[in-house]
Short mmCIF file of N, CA and C in Angstrom, two decimals:
data_model
loop_
_atom_site.label_atom_id
_atom_site.label_comp_id
_atom_site.label_asym_id
_atom_site.label_seq_id
_atom_site.Cartn_x
_atom_site.Cartn_y
_atom_site.Cartn_z
N MET A 1135 0.81 -1.20 0.00
CA MET A 1135 0.00 0.00 0.00
C MET A 1135 0.85 1.26 0.00
N GLY A 1136 2.13 1.15 0.25
CA GLY A 1136 2.95 2.33 0.36
C GLY A 1136 3.60 2.76 -0.93
N ASN A 1137 2.91 2.72 -2.05
CA ASN A 1137 3.54 3.06 -3.32
C ASN A 1137 3.04 4.38 -3.89
N GLY A 1138 2.58 5.27 -3.05
CA GLY A 1138 2.16 6.58 -3.52
C GLY A 1138 0.74 6.63 -4.06
N LYS A 1139 -0.02 5.59 -3.89
CA LYS A 1139 -1.40 5.58 -4.34
C LYS A 1139 -2.24 6.54 -3.51
N SER A 1140 -3.36 6.92 -4.08
CA SER A 1140 -4.29 7.72 -3.30
C SER A 1140 -4.92 6.84 -2.23
N ALA A 1141 -5.44 7.48 -1.18
CA ALA A 1141 -6.12 6.73 -0.13
C ALA A 1141 -7.27 5.93 -0.73
N ALA A 1142 -7.98 6.53 -1.65
CA ALA A 1142 -9.14 5.87 -2.25
C ALA A 1142 -8.73 4.59 -2.95
N SER A 1143 -7.75 4.67 -3.83
CA SER A 1143 -7.37 3.47 -4.58
C SER A 1143 -6.69 2.44 -3.68
N ALA A 1144 -5.95 2.90 -2.67
CA ALA A 1144 -5.31 1.96 -1.75
C ALA A 1144 -6.36 1.17 -0.96
N LEU A 1145 -7.42 1.86 -0.52
CA LEU A 1145 -8.48 1.16 0.21
C LEU A 1145 -9.23 0.19 -0.70
N ARG A 1146 -9.49 0.59 -1.92
CA ARG A 1146 -10.16 -0.30 -2.88
C ARG A 1146 -9.29 -1.53 -3.13
N ASP A 1147 -8.00 -1.31 -3.34
CA ASP A 1147 -7.09 -2.43 -3.58
C ASP A 1147 -7.00 -3.35 -2.37
N LEU A 1148 -7.00 -2.78 -1.18
CA LEU A 1148 -6.97 -3.57 0.05
C LEU A 1148 -8.21 -4.45 0.14
N ARG A 1149 -9.37 -3.85 -0.12
CA ARG A 1149 -10.62 -4.62 -0.07
C ARG A 1149 -10.59 -5.76 -1.09
N ARG A 1150 -10.19 -5.44 -2.29
CA ARG A 1150 -10.16 -6.45 -3.35
C ARG A 1150 -9.14 -7.55 -3.06
N SER A 1151 -7.98 -7.17 -2.52
CA SER A 1151 -6.94 -8.17 -2.23
C SER A 1151 -7.40 -9.16 -1.16
N GLN A 1152 -8.35 -8.74 -0.33
CA GLN A 1152 -8.90 -9.62 0.69
C GLN A 1152 -10.14 -10.36 0.19
N GLY A 1153 -10.45 -10.20 -1.10
CA GLY A 1153 -11.56 -10.93 -1.70
C GLY A 1153 -12.94 -10.48 -1.25
N ARG A 1154 -13.05 -9.22 -0.89
CA ARG A 1154 -14.34 -8.70 -0.40
C ARG A 1154 -15.00 -7.86 -1.49
N THR A 1155 -16.31 -8.01 -1.61
CA THR A 1155 -17.04 -7.16 -2.54
C THR A 1155 -17.38 -5.85 -1.85
N LEU A 1156 -17.70 -4.86 -2.65
CA LEU A 1156 -18.08 -3.55 -2.09
C LEU A 1156 -19.29 -3.71 -1.17
N ARG A 1157 -20.28 -4.44 -1.62
CA ARG A 1157 -21.50 -4.60 -0.82
C ARG A 1157 -21.25 -5.36 0.49
N SER A 1158 -20.47 -6.44 0.42
CA SER A 1158 -20.22 -7.21 1.65
C SER A 1158 -19.37 -6.40 2.63
N ALA A 1159 -18.37 -5.70 2.13
CA ALA A 1159 -17.52 -4.88 3.00
C ALA A 1159 -18.36 -3.78 3.65
N ALA A 1160 -19.18 -3.11 2.87
CA ALA A 1160 -20.01 -2.03 3.42
C ALA A 1160 -20.94 -2.58 4.51
N ALA A 1161 -21.57 -3.72 4.24
CA ALA A 1161 -22.47 -4.31 5.22
C ALA A 1161 -21.73 -4.65 6.51
N GLU A 1162 -20.55 -5.23 6.39
CA GLU A 1162 -19.79 -5.62 7.58
C GLU A 1162 -19.22 -4.40 8.31
N LEU A 1163 -18.98 -3.31 7.57
CA LEU A 1163 -18.51 -2.07 8.20
C LEU A 1163 -19.65 -1.26 8.81
N GLY A 1164 -20.88 -1.61 8.44
CA GLY A 1164 -22.04 -0.89 8.96
C GLY A 1164 -22.29 0.43 8.27
N ILE A 1165 -21.89 0.51 6.99
CA ILE A 1165 -22.15 1.73 6.21
C ILE A 1165 -22.83 1.35 4.91
N ALA A 1166 -23.41 2.31 4.26
CA ALA A 1166 -24.08 2.07 2.98
C ALA A 1166 -23.04 1.80 1.90
N PRO A 1167 -23.36 0.91 0.97
CA PRO A 1167 -22.43 0.66 -0.14
C PRO A 1167 -22.06 1.94 -0.90
N SER A 1168 -23.03 2.85 -1.02
CA SER A 1168 -22.73 4.10 -1.73
C SER A 1168 -21.70 4.93 -0.97
N GLN A 1169 -21.74 4.88 0.35
CA GLN A 1169 -20.76 5.61 1.16
C GLN A 1169 -19.36 5.02 0.96
N LEU A 1170 -19.24 3.70 1.00
CA LEU A 1170 -17.94 3.07 0.79
C LEU A 1170 -17.45 3.32 -0.63
N SER A 1171 -18.35 3.28 -1.57
CA SER A 1171 -17.98 3.57 -2.96
C SER A 1171 -17.42 4.98 -3.10
N ARG A 1172 -18.06 5.95 -2.45
CA ARG A 1172 -17.57 7.34 -2.50
C ARG A 1172 -16.20 7.48 -1.83
N ILE A 1173 -15.99 6.75 -0.74
CA ILE A 1173 -14.67 6.76 -0.08
C ILE A 1173 -13.63 6.20 -1.04
N GLU A 1174 -13.95 5.08 -1.69
CA GLU A 1174 -13.01 4.42 -2.59
C GLU A 1174 -12.78 5.20 -3.89
N ARG A 1175 -13.65 6.13 -4.21
CA ARG A 1175 -13.46 6.99 -5.39
C ARG A 1175 -12.84 8.33 -5.01
N GLY A 1176 -12.60 8.53 -3.72
CA GLY A 1176 -12.01 9.78 -3.26
C GLY A 1176 -12.98 10.93 -3.18
N GLU A 1177 -14.27 10.63 -3.21
CA GLU A 1177 -15.30 11.67 -3.17
C GLU A 1177 -15.78 11.96 -1.75
N ARG A 1178 -15.35 11.15 -0.81
CA ARG A 1178 -15.75 11.33 0.59
C ARG A 1178 -14.52 11.14 1.45
N SER A 1179 -14.32 12.03 2.39
CA SER A 1179 -13.17 11.91 3.28
C SER A 1179 -13.40 10.81 4.31
N ILE A 1180 -12.33 10.40 4.92
CA ILE A 1180 -12.38 9.35 5.93
C ILE A 1180 -12.23 10.02 7.30
N GLY A 1181 -13.29 9.97 8.07
CA GLY A 1181 -13.25 10.55 9.41
C GLY A 1181 -12.55 9.63 10.40
N ASP A 1182 -12.36 10.11 11.61
CA ASP A 1182 -11.66 9.33 12.63
C ASP A 1182 -12.36 8.00 12.94
N ALA A 1183 -13.66 8.04 13.10
CA ALA A 1183 -14.40 6.82 13.43
C ALA A 1183 -14.33 5.82 12.27
N ALA A 1184 -14.47 6.31 11.05
CA ALA A 1184 -14.39 5.43 9.88
C ALA A 1184 -12.99 4.85 9.74
N ALA A 1185 -11.97 5.66 10.04
CA ALA A 1185 -10.58 5.18 9.96
C ALA A 1185 -10.37 4.01 10.92
N LYS A 1186 -10.90 4.13 12.12
CA LYS A 1186 -10.77 3.05 13.11
C LYS A 1186 -11.49 1.79 12.64
N ARG A 1187 -12.71 1.96 12.12
CA ARG A 1187 -13.46 0.79 11.63
C ARG A 1187 -12.74 0.14 10.46
N LEU A 1188 -12.22 0.95 9.53
CA LEU A 1188 -11.49 0.40 8.38
C LEU A 1188 -10.24 -0.34 8.84
N SER A 1189 -9.54 0.24 9.79
CA SER A 1189 -8.34 -0.39 10.34
C SER A 1189 -8.67 -1.76 10.94
N ASP A 1190 -9.68 -1.80 11.76
CA ASP A 1190 -10.09 -3.07 12.38
C ASP A 1190 -10.56 -4.07 11.33
N TYR A 1191 -11.38 -3.61 10.41
CA TYR A 1191 -11.97 -4.49 9.41
C TYR A 1191 -10.92 -5.11 8.49
N TYR A 1192 -9.99 -4.29 8.02
CA TYR A 1192 -8.97 -4.79 7.10
C TYR A 1192 -7.75 -5.33 7.82
N ALA A 1193 -7.76 -5.30 9.16
CA ALA A 1193 -6.67 -5.83 9.98
C ALA A 1193 -5.33 -5.19 9.63
N VAL A 1194 -5.35 -3.86 9.56
CA VAL A 1194 -4.12 -3.09 9.35
C VAL A 1194 -4.02 -2.09 10.50
N PRO A 1195 -2.80 -1.70 10.85
CA PRO A 1195 -2.66 -0.71 11.92
C PRO A 1195 -3.38 0.59 11.58
N THR A 1196 -3.92 1.23 12.60
CA THR A 1196 -4.61 2.51 12.40
C THR A 1196 -3.69 3.52 11.71
N GLU A 1197 -2.39 3.44 11.99
CA GLU A 1197 -1.44 4.36 11.37
C GLU A 1197 -1.44 4.25 9.86
N VAL A 1198 -1.70 3.07 9.34
CA VAL A 1198 -1.75 2.88 7.88
C VAL A 1198 -2.90 3.71 7.30
N ILE A 1199 -4.06 3.61 7.91
CA ILE A 1199 -5.21 4.39 7.44
C ILE A 1199 -4.94 5.88 7.63
N ASP A 1200 -4.35 6.24 8.77
CA ASP A 1200 -4.03 7.65 9.00
C ASP A 1200 -3.07 8.18 7.95
N LEU A 1201 -2.05 7.40 7.59
CA LEU A 1201 -1.13 7.83 6.54
C LEU A 1201 -1.85 8.01 5.21
N LEU A 1202 -2.78 7.12 4.91
CA LEU A 1202 -3.57 7.28 3.69
C LEU A 1202 -4.38 8.57 3.72
N ARG A 1203 -4.77 8.98 4.93
CA ARG A 1203 -5.53 10.23 5.09
C ARG A 1203 -4.60 11.44 5.13
N GLY A 1204 -3.29 11.21 5.05
CA GLY A 1204 -2.34 12.31 5.08
C GLY A 1204 -1.97 12.75 6.48
N GLN A 1205 -2.19 11.89 7.47
CA GLN A 1205 -1.90 12.24 8.86
C GLN A 1205 -0.75 11.39 9.38
N LEU A 1206 0.24 12.06 9.94
CA LEU A 1206 1.37 11.36 10.55
C LEU A 1206 1.05 11.02 11.99
N PRO A 1207 1.52 9.86 12.46
CA PRO A 1207 1.36 9.55 13.88
C PRO A 1207 2.08 10.60 14.73
N SER A 1208 1.52 10.92 15.87
CA SER A 1208 2.07 11.99 16.71
C SER A 1208 3.50 11.70 17.15
N ASP A 1209 3.84 10.42 17.36
CA ASP A 1209 5.22 10.13 17.76
C ASP A 1209 6.20 10.41 16.62
N VAL A 1210 5.78 10.19 15.39
CA VAL A 1210 6.64 10.48 14.23
C VAL A 1210 6.80 11.99 14.08
N VAL A 1211 5.73 12.73 14.28
CA VAL A 1211 5.81 14.20 14.24
C VAL A 1211 6.80 14.69 15.30
N ALA A 1212 6.71 14.14 16.50
CA ALA A 1212 7.62 14.55 17.58
C ALA A 1212 9.07 14.23 17.23
N ILE A 1213 9.31 13.07 16.64
CA ILE A 1213 10.67 12.71 16.23
C ILE A 1213 11.20 13.70 15.20
N LEU A 1214 10.38 14.02 14.20
CA LEU A 1214 10.82 14.95 13.16
C LEU A 1214 10.99 16.36 13.70
N GLN A 1215 10.18 16.73 14.68
CA GLN A 1215 10.35 18.05 15.30
C GLN A 1215 11.67 18.11 16.07
N GLN A 1216 12.04 17.02 16.70
CA GLN A 1216 13.29 16.97 17.44
C GLN A 1216 14.52 16.80 16.54
N HIS A 1217 14.29 16.22 15.35
CA HIS A 1217 15.39 15.94 14.42
C HIS A 1217 14.99 16.35 13.00
N PRO A 1218 14.78 17.63 12.76
CA PRO A 1218 14.32 18.07 11.44
C PRO A 1218 15.28 17.72 10.30
N GLU A 1219 16.54 17.51 10.61
CA GLU A 1219 17.51 17.13 9.58
C GLU A 1219 17.16 15.78 8.95
N GLU A 1220 16.38 14.98 9.65
CA GLU A 1220 15.98 13.67 9.13
C GLU A 1220 15.02 13.80 7.94
N ILE A 1221 14.36 14.93 7.81
CA ILE A 1221 13.48 15.14 6.65
C ILE A 1221 14.32 15.09 5.38
N VAL A 1222 15.47 15.75 5.39
CA VAL A 1222 16.37 15.74 4.24
C VAL A 1222 16.85 14.32 3.96
N VAL A 1223 17.20 13.60 5.01
CA VAL A 1223 17.66 12.23 4.86
C VAL A 1223 16.58 11.36 4.21
N LEU A 1224 15.35 11.49 4.69
CA LEU A 1224 14.24 10.72 4.11
C LEU A 1224 14.02 11.08 2.64
N ARG A 1225 14.08 12.34 2.33
CA ARG A 1225 13.89 12.77 0.93
C ARG A 1225 15.00 12.21 0.05
N GLU A 1226 16.24 12.26 0.54
CA GLU A 1226 17.35 11.72 -0.24
C GLU A 1226 17.21 10.20 -0.42
N LYS A 1227 16.82 9.53 0.62
CA LYS A 1227 16.71 8.07 0.57
C LYS A 1227 15.58 7.62 -0.35
N TYR A 1228 14.46 8.34 -0.32
CA TYR A 1228 13.28 7.90 -1.06
C TYR A 1228 12.98 8.74 -2.30
N GLY A 1229 13.85 9.70 -2.60
CA GLY A 1229 13.77 10.42 -3.86
C GLY A 1229 12.64 11.41 -4.01
N LYS A 1230 12.13 11.93 -2.92
CA LYS A 1230 11.04 12.92 -3.00
C LYS A 1230 11.58 14.29 -2.64
N ARG A 1231 11.19 15.28 -3.38
CA ARG A 1231 11.59 16.67 -3.10
C ARG A 1231 10.39 17.55 -3.12
#
C-alpha cells in the first residue's frame, strides 16, 4: 500500500486483495455501499471513526489508514520536530523533493 497511491485506490485495492465485494464490505462495516464507494473513489473523506473501523476491518494498523488520510502519527511528528535534519535524509533516501 505504500507506493504513492491515493487513499481511495489503496483502500479499494486492500478490499479487493482480501476478496471482499463492495456490498459485503459495506455491510460488515455498517455503512451504505454508496458511502464506501464514494470513499473508494475519493469523493468522501475518511473521518476518525471510519478510519478506526477500516483499520479493524482490514486488519491493518490505524497508522496505515491515518497515513492514507495524510496524517502522521504523533510520535513520528515529535521525532521529526526533534530531528528536522531527518526530513532531508528521508527525501534523499526515497527520492522525493
